[in-house]
Structure formats: C-alpha cells, structure tokens
C-alpha cells in the first residue's frame, strides 16, 4: 500500500460513520485510521483520485478486471445516496420543518389575534335560532350569498355565517355571530374555514406563498424525507464497525462519551431513530395532497374503491341527481344568486339533530329546487364524527345519509392522516408532538451539516471547507439480485413519486458528469 493511501483519512467523507476506518476519538482533526484490507483488497480512500478508477476496473495494476460483487456495496451505495440527499435536500426539509413548526401554534395565534370574532363574551342559556343570527349577519354584510352556516364547536364559540362573495374568488367572507345574543362580532376573509393568519402560514408551509410553482418545494421535501429516513435507519441500525454496543441502548441513545464527529454522528442518528415513525408519517400524509404524487394517490383510491361514499342530494322525483358539494361544505364559493330562506337553516338543523348528528355541523343550502340541503358533522378531534345527511327542508325529511363508519379504510386513513398532519386530530397533544418533531428534525439537519464540516481534510496540503462525498461506483459491485429487483423497484417508486424520480435522475446525471470531468482531468 502506498504511503499516499495510508495517510488519507477515509472517514473524513463518510457522513454516516460506516466506512471501514473509524476516526480516532482523541484526534482533534477527526482523522481516521488507515484503510483496512478486506476480502476484496484494500479499500480506497474517498478523496484518493484513483478511487473512481479503481472502483470501475478492480484492483490497482489490473487492465479490465471486473469489480467483485459484494453485499457490502449496498451499504456503500446507501452511504452515498444518504449523503447527497442530506446535502442537497436538507435545505428543503429545514424550511418545511420551520414553517411546519410555525403552523403548529396557529390555534393559539388565532385566539390572540381574532379572539373578539371567535369567542363570545358571555355564555348564555340557549342559542338564538339560526334564522335570527343569519338575519343579523346579512344586515351587517349584505353582499354575496349565504354559502353555509357553521354551528359553534364549543359553548364559548361564535356561529359562523359563511358568505360567497364573487370578488373574493375561492375565498369567503365569514361573519361571526354571538349565538346567544345574535350580535355580530366581526368578519374575516377565510379560506376553507381558516383565518387569514392560518391561511398565510399554511401557504408558507405548502408553497412558500409562491402559488402552484412553490408547491414543488414541499413535494421535494415530502418525497425525499421518507427515503432519507429509511436510508439512515438502515445505515445506523445495520452498522458493523464503530458500534459501541450491539443493543437497543446503543441504537437509541447517543454516545455521550464520544468526541468530535463521532459524538455528532451519535446525536444525529439516535435522534433520527426516535423521530423515524413520525417523519415517515409526515412524509406519507404530505404526499397525499401534493401535486404529482397526490394525483397518483387519487388514482389508487379510484382503483381500490377507496373514496368516501357520495351523499345523494337529489330530492325524490327529481329529474337527475346533482353533484354533491358537501365535501367542501362551508368553504366553497357557491353559485347561488339569492339567499335561501333563513328559516330553512333551522329546519335542516333540527332534522339533522333528530337524526343523531351532534357537535358542530355545517349546514349548506340546496343547490337548486331539485336538491336537498346537506348537514355534515365537522368534528375533527378524536374521536372524529363525519356523518352527513341530506334534508328536504320543506318537510324536514332525511332523504339520504352517509356514515363515517361506512367509509373505506383508505378513505379513513387519508382523512385521519391529514388531520394528524395538521395538528388537529388529538388537539393540543397533537400540536406538541408535531412541534417536537419539527425541532428534532431541525437538530438532525444541523448535526448532519456539522458532520460534513467536521470531516473536512485538515492537512495543510488538503484543507477544505467540507468533506468530499463518499466513493462512487458502488453500484458496479452490487449483487445481481439487488440489481434485478432494485432497478424495477426504483422505476416503480419514481412513477409513484414523480418529483422524487426526476430529482434522483438529476442527481445521477450530475454525478456522472462530475465523475467524467474528473477522470478527464486526471488523464489530461
């Protein structure tokens, strides 16, 4: 082995600490032990200019010797993929974590900023009829039409009279009324029931307030989050060298006795293990309403009959059924040109209460004379309630009904997953968990970049700001079963998650070009 290879620290460029040489814990520069001979021969250092050539042709000195296939190459490939995902995708994940952290406290911020509209001053004995509350709201805000009325979730909350106003587009004007006095408490421009602040923070998290183009950022983050977490788990739990204890304690707790890069790696990996399930959940649920992967998920629901059952809003004797808009009850712009009779809101609500719909409900007027009114439960906190009924307001008869219990499993998982992702499903506990996950992910990302910096070459003739990437060419040494099964699996994953597939292809193209340029320079 040449003196050059012996002096170069392998682990300066291994982001997971799984390379053959482990860094000396008592070395301030983080240098690794010399490379170790394996069954395949000496392991080339990551920053050795000959390592690319050696990976492609075999041992030094051979003409066209094919590289020996080994399962160890799988780990080397994962190391390189995890490194590139960490370096290039981590900024997207960091933005998603910080904006998600801000979104977790929106219920409390809403109460601070909009408490006068959202809460009543004094809880009365019994609420006034909806007709009276609607009349008060329309007297104060006569523009547009009444799209729906949302009953108070709690006794101290206001009633929401949602107005469809053409100039607001997909947004609405929501008038807040004291249910006990019919006093108008104010109005806000809302979007799907969200206040202006919550809407702004939601857009910031989803698209950086850049519209549809900005949604690519969040889909990149959600697509790569799951891949990065799973890759990190495999590397950390399956490591064979440098493991301080082959036990649960060694995998779940950081090594507080370690120093330098080993200490950073220990905190990075152990925290990632604790967060893994939550991060995989956020990745999966975030993808369900993304642009491209969300469209694929919609196809899956259609193929598996996993959509929520439709509520038949056609009145008996009607010529043809009309489209069901109850999924967006209380939030849509509405097409009606005149208000429905306010008294019919009370009739529809009474019929729904008699049918067993408790809690907060959304009362939506009929689309036309041939359609029924809809009343939908809107209780998003566990145990959730999402039953819906169609009501003939003129007779108070229930003409159709759907039960939450009858929803397909995929529909339920999708609905509950969205509520959990938004921090609503389990109330304050859900908010706290999401906040801790966001903080933990932020820490993991910072530790990852710190490792990259700690593994930089520190010799006078090799100084650099950060460490180089792990060795390339590991795919050439993959066992045939991995190639046969892995290539179709990657293609299928790229189809299901198009943004992941495109960015991964981009990474590969850049990596190939950089490698070719470096080889060209060496041979020049």
Short mmCIF file of C-alpha atoms in Angstrom, two decimals, residues 9-284:
data_model
loop_
_atom_site.label_atom_id
_atom_site.label_comp_id
_atom_site.label_asym_id
_atom_site.label_seq_id
_atom_site.Cartn_x
_atom_site.Cartn_y
_atom_site.Cartn_z
CA UNK A 9 -8.38 9.72 6.24
CA UNK A 10 -11.25 7.67 4.90
CA UNK A 11 -13.86 8.79 7.35
CA UNK A 12 -13.45 12.47 6.61
CA UNK A 13 -16.00 11.96 3.84
CA UNK A 14 -18.35 9.33 5.24
CA UNK A 15 -21.45 11.13 6.59
CA UNK A 16 -22.72 8.11 8.50
CA UNK A 17 -19.54 6.84 10.04
CA UNK A 18 -19.91 3.45 8.44
CA UNK A 19 -16.74 3.44 6.37
CA UNK A 20 -14.08 0.86 7.13
CA UNK A 21 -11.86 3.18 9.14
CA UNK A 22 -13.30 4.76 12.29
CA UNK A 23 -11.94 8.16 13.37
CA UNK A 24 -9.75 8.30 16.40
CA UNK A 25 -11.84 9.84 19.17
CA UNK A 26 -8.77 11.50 20.65
CA UNK A 27 -7.68 13.20 17.45
CA UNK A 28 -8.86 16.83 17.24
CA UNK A 29 -8.76 16.79 13.45
CA UNK A 30 -11.03 13.76 13.20
CA UNK A 31 -8.55 11.76 11.12
CA UNK A 32 -9.38 8.14 10.55
CA UNK A 33 -7.30 5.04 10.99
CA UNK A 34 -5.56 3.78 7.85
CA UNK A 35 -7.69 1.81 5.42
CA UNK A 36 -8.30 -1.82 6.30
CA UNK A 37 -7.71 -4.73 3.96
CA UNK A 38 -10.86 -6.71 3.21
CA UNK A 39 -11.61 -9.84 1.23
CA UNK A 40 -11.75 -7.64 -1.86
CA UNK A 41 -8.40 -5.98 -1.19
CA UNK A 42 -7.56 -2.54 0.25
CA UNK A 43 -10.40 -0.06 0.46
CA UNK A 44 -9.57 3.10 -1.44
CA UNK A 45 -9.85 6.41 0.35
CA UNK A 46 -12.79 8.58 -0.68
CA UNK A 47 -10.62 11.51 -1.69
CA UNK A 48 -7.98 9.46 -3.47
CA UNK A 49 -8.00 10.48 -7.13
CA UNK A 50 -7.52 6.86 -8.07
CA UNK A 51 -10.54 5.58 -6.15
CA UNK A 52 -13.01 6.18 -9.02
CA UNK A 53 -10.80 4.31 -11.45
CA UNK A 54 -10.15 1.52 -9.00
CA UNK A 55 -13.89 1.08 -8.33
CA UNK A 56 -14.50 0.77 -12.05
CA UNK A 57 -11.66 -1.56 -13.03
CA UNK A 58 -10.80 -3.51 -9.91
CA UNK A 59 -7.52 -3.69 -8.02
CA UNK A 60 -4.64 -1.38 -8.98
CA UNK A 61 -2.49 -2.70 -11.71
CA UNK A 62 -5.19 -4.70 -13.50
CA UNK A 63 -6.29 -3.91 -17.04
CA UNK A 64 -10.03 -4.55 -17.11
CA UNK A 65 -10.60 -6.65 -14.05
CA UNK A 66 -14.29 -6.63 -13.16
CA UNK A 67 -15.08 -5.44 -9.63
CA UNK A 68 -16.05 -8.16 -7.20
CA UNK A 69 -19.73 -8.08 -6.31
CA UNK A 70 -20.46 -7.83 -2.62
CA UNK A 71 -23.37 -7.08 -0.32
CA UNK A 72 -21.08 -4.52 1.28
CA UNK A 73 -21.58 -2.46 -1.89
CA UNK A 74 -25.24 -1.99 -0.92
CA UNK A 75 -24.16 -0.18 2.20
CA UNK A 76 -21.65 1.92 0.25
CA UNK A 77 -24.38 2.92 -2.21
CA UNK A 78 -26.73 3.85 0.64
CA UNK A 79 -23.98 5.94 2.23
CA UNK A 80 -23.56 7.93 -0.98
CA UNK A 81 -27.31 8.32 -1.52
CA UNK A 82 -27.86 9.39 2.10
CA UNK A 83 -25.02 11.87 1.82
CA UNK A 84 -26.34 13.52 -1.35
CA UNK A 85 -29.90 13.55 -0.05
CA UNK A 86 -28.69 15.15 3.16
CA UNK A 87 -26.61 17.81 1.44
CA UNK A 88 -28.96 18.71 -1.41
CA UNK A 89 -32.43 18.06 0.01
CA UNK A 90 -31.85 19.06 3.63
CA UNK A 91 -32.46 22.78 2.90
CA UNK A 92 -35.96 21.91 1.65
CA UNK A 93 -36.54 19.78 4.75
CA UNK A 94 -35.29 22.55 7.01
CA UNK A 95 -37.71 25.06 5.51
CA UNK A 96 -40.56 22.55 5.80
CA UNK A 97 -39.66 21.87 9.45
CA UNK A 98 -39.52 25.54 10.42
CA UNK A 99 -42.70 26.54 8.58
CA UNK A 100 -44.45 23.46 9.96
CA UNK A 101 -43.31 24.46 13.45
CA UNK A 102 -44.91 27.87 12.97
CA UNK A 103 -48.14 26.27 11.74
CA UNK A 104 -48.47 24.08 14.85
CA UNK A 105 -49.30 27.11 17.01
CA UNK A 106 -51.93 28.63 14.71
CA UNK A 107 -54.90 27.79 17.02
CA UNK A 108 -53.30 29.78 19.83
CA UNK A 109 -52.28 32.61 17.50
CA UNK A 110 -55.82 32.77 16.13
CA UNK A 111 -57.21 33.21 19.62
CA UNK A 112 -54.74 36.03 20.31
CA UNK A 113 -55.36 37.90 17.05
CA UNK A 114 -59.02 37.10 16.38
CA UNK A 115 -60.41 36.34 19.82
CA UNK A 116 -63.05 39.06 19.51
CA UNK A 117 -64.52 37.33 16.46
CA UNK A 118 -64.03 33.71 17.53
CA UNK A 119 -65.25 33.85 21.14
CA UNK A 120 -68.33 35.11 22.92
CA UNK A 121 -68.13 37.45 25.89
CA UNK A 122 -70.63 35.53 27.97
CA UNK A 123 -72.13 32.08 27.55
CA UNK A 124 -75.93 32.22 27.62
CA UNK A 125 -78.57 29.67 28.48
CA UNK A 126 -79.67 28.76 24.94
CA UNK A 127 -78.63 29.86 21.44
CA UNK A 128 -80.88 32.03 19.30
CA UNK A 129 -82.42 30.46 16.15
CA UNK A 130 -80.12 30.34 13.14
CA UNK A 131 -82.59 32.46 11.18
CA UNK A 132 -82.13 35.30 13.66
CA UNK A 133 -78.34 35.01 13.59
CA UNK A 134 -78.29 34.92 9.79
CA UNK A 135 -80.54 37.98 9.60
CA UNK A 136 -78.13 39.89 11.84
CA UNK A 137 -75.15 38.85 9.72
CA UNK A 138 -76.90 39.84 6.48
CA UNK A 139 -77.93 43.20 7.91
CA UNK A 140 -74.29 43.98 8.65
CA UNK A 141 -72.85 42.38 5.49
CA UNK A 142 -75.45 42.24 2.69
CA UNK A 143 -73.02 41.42 -0.17
CA UNK A 144 -72.84 37.96 -1.73
CA UNK A 145 -74.99 35.00 -0.71
CA UNK A 146 -75.08 32.67 2.28
CA UNK A 147 -72.99 29.62 1.31
CA UNK A 148 -73.28 27.81 4.65
CA UNK A 149 -73.59 28.19 8.38
CA UNK A 150 -71.21 26.51 10.84
CA UNK A 151 -72.56 25.94 14.35
CA UNK A 152 -70.26 26.69 17.32
CA UNK A 153 -67.81 23.86 18.20
CA UNK A 154 -67.92 24.80 21.90
CA UNK A 155 -70.35 26.83 24.05
CA UNK A 156 -67.97 29.80 24.16
CA UNK A 157 -67.51 29.92 20.36
CA UNK A 158 -69.36 32.05 17.83
CA UNK A 159 -71.57 30.92 14.97
CA UNK A 160 -70.01 31.33 11.51
CA UNK A 161 -72.16 32.61 8.65
CA UNK A 162 -70.13 31.96 5.51
CA UNK A 163 -70.81 34.29 2.56
CA UNK A 164 -69.87 33.57 -1.04
CA UNK A 165 -68.65 36.87 -2.47
CA UNK A 166 -67.66 36.76 -6.17
CA UNK A 167 -64.81 39.26 -5.89
CA UNK A 168 -63.07 37.09 -3.27
CA UNK A 169 -62.61 34.21 -5.69
CA UNK A 170 -62.07 30.91 -3.88
CA UNK A 171 -62.04 32.67 -0.52
CA UNK A 172 -65.09 33.63 1.52
CA UNK A 173 -66.28 36.30 3.92
CA UNK A 174 -67.12 34.72 7.26
CA UNK A 175 -69.31 36.69 9.66
CA UNK A 176 -69.02 35.75 13.33
CA UNK A 177 -72.21 35.99 15.38
CA UNK A 178 -72.78 35.60 19.12
CA UNK A 179 -75.19 32.62 19.23
CA UNK A 180 -76.80 33.81 22.48
CA UNK A 181 -77.48 37.45 21.54
CA UNK A 182 -77.31 37.39 17.70
CA UNK A 183 -74.77 40.22 17.96
CA UNK A 184 -72.31 40.39 15.05
CA UNK A 185 -68.77 40.12 16.42
CA UNK A 186 -66.97 40.91 13.17
CA UNK A 187 -65.89 39.33 9.89
CA UNK A 188 -62.77 37.80 8.33
CA UNK A 189 -61.75 36.74 4.85
CA UNK A 190 -61.34 32.99 5.22
CA UNK A 191 -60.19 30.07 3.08
CA UNK A 192 -61.64 26.61 3.78
CA UNK A 193 -62.62 27.93 7.20
CA UNK A 194 -59.12 29.18 8.06
CA UNK A 195 -58.38 32.66 9.36
CA UNK A 196 -56.09 34.99 7.37
CA UNK A 197 -53.08 34.17 9.58
CA UNK A 198 -53.63 30.42 9.41
CA UNK A 199 -54.13 30.68 5.64
CA UNK A 200 -50.86 32.61 5.26
CA UNK A 201 -48.87 30.15 7.39
CA UNK A 202 -50.48 27.22 5.60
CA UNK A 203 -49.47 28.65 2.23
CA UNK A 204 -45.98 29.34 3.58
CA UNK A 205 -45.60 25.70 4.59
CA UNK A 206 -47.11 24.30 1.39
CA UNK A 207 -45.70 26.60 -1.27
CA UNK A 208 -43.70 29.44 0.34
CA UNK A 209 -46.55 31.75 -0.71
CA UNK A 210 -45.45 31.29 -4.33
CA UNK A 211 -48.60 29.57 -5.58
CA UNK A 212 -48.62 26.34 -7.56
CA UNK A 213 -44.98 26.70 -8.58
CA UNK A 214 -43.92 26.86 -4.96
CA UNK A 215 -45.63 23.55 -4.19
CA UNK A 216 -42.70 21.78 -5.84
CA UNK A 217 -40.56 22.66 -2.83
CA UNK A 218 -42.85 20.85 -0.38
CA UNK A 219 -43.21 17.85 -2.68
CA UNK A 220 -39.43 17.57 -2.95
CA UNK A 221 -39.21 17.65 0.84
CA UNK A 222 -42.01 15.13 1.39
CA UNK A 223 -40.71 12.78 -1.33
CA UNK A 224 -37.14 12.64 -0.06
CA UNK A 225 -37.96 12.71 3.64
CA UNK A 226 -39.09 9.08 3.68
CA UNK A 227 -36.12 7.93 1.57
CA UNK A 228 -33.64 9.77 3.77
CA UNK A 229 -35.15 8.43 6.98
CA UNK A 230 -35.25 4.82 5.80
CA UNK A 231 -31.71 5.01 4.43
CA UNK A 232 -30.42 6.49 7.66
CA UNK A 233 -32.14 3.79 9.71
CA UNK A 234 -30.59 1.00 7.63
CA UNK A 235 -27.13 2.51 7.91
CA UNK A 236 -27.33 3.20 11.64
CA UNK A 237 -29.01 0.02 12.81
CA UNK A 238 -27.02 -2.20 10.46
CA UNK A 239 -23.57 -0.80 11.08
CA UNK A 240 -20.94 -3.41 11.92
CA UNK A 241 -17.94 -1.29 12.82
CA UNK A 242 -17.68 1.56 15.25
CA UNK A 243 -20.76 0.35 17.12
CA UNK A 244 -20.31 0.98 20.79
CA UNK A 245 -22.95 -1.54 21.82
CA UNK A 246 -24.97 -4.11 19.91
CA UNK A 247 -28.07 -3.35 21.91
CA UNK A 248 -31.11 -1.16 21.91
CA UNK A 249 -29.27 1.31 24.09
CA UNK A 250 -26.51 1.66 21.52
CA UNK A 251 -29.03 2.39 18.77
CA UNK A 252 -31.47 4.61 20.67
CA UNK A 253 -29.20 6.72 22.86
CA UNK A 254 -26.33 8.99 21.82
CA UNK A 255 -22.80 8.18 22.92
CA UNK A 256 -22.10 10.94 25.40
CA UNK A 257 -18.51 9.79 25.89
CA UNK A 258 -17.59 10.20 22.25
CA UNK A 259 -15.91 13.32 20.93
CA UNK A 260 -15.71 15.14 17.66
CA UNK A 261 -17.51 13.77 14.65
CA UNK A 262 -18.41 10.52 16.40
CA UNK A 263 -20.33 12.45 19.04
CA UNK A 264 -22.16 14.49 16.40
CA UNK A 265 -22.99 11.38 14.42
CA UNK A 266 -24.29 9.70 17.56
CA UNK A 267 -26.73 12.53 18.30
CA UNK A 268 -27.73 12.80 14.62
CA UNK A 269 -28.51 9.10 14.31
CA UNK A 270 -30.10 8.45 17.70
CA UNK A 271 -32.43 11.43 17.34
CA UNK A 272 -33.32 10.26 13.85
CA UNK A 273 -34.28 6.83 15.19
CA UNK A 274 -36.64 8.38 17.74
CA UNK A 275 -38.24 10.59 15.09
CA UNK A 276 -38.39 7.96 12.33
CA UNK A 277 -42.04 6.89 12.65
CA UNK A 278 -43.30 10.46 12.93
CA UNK A 279 -41.22 11.60 9.96
CA UNK A 280 -42.41 8.70 7.80
CA UNK A 281 -45.98 9.59 8.75
CA UNK A 282 -45.48 13.24 7.79
CA UNK A 283 -43.86 12.23 4.51
CA UNK A 284 -46.70 9.87 3.55
#
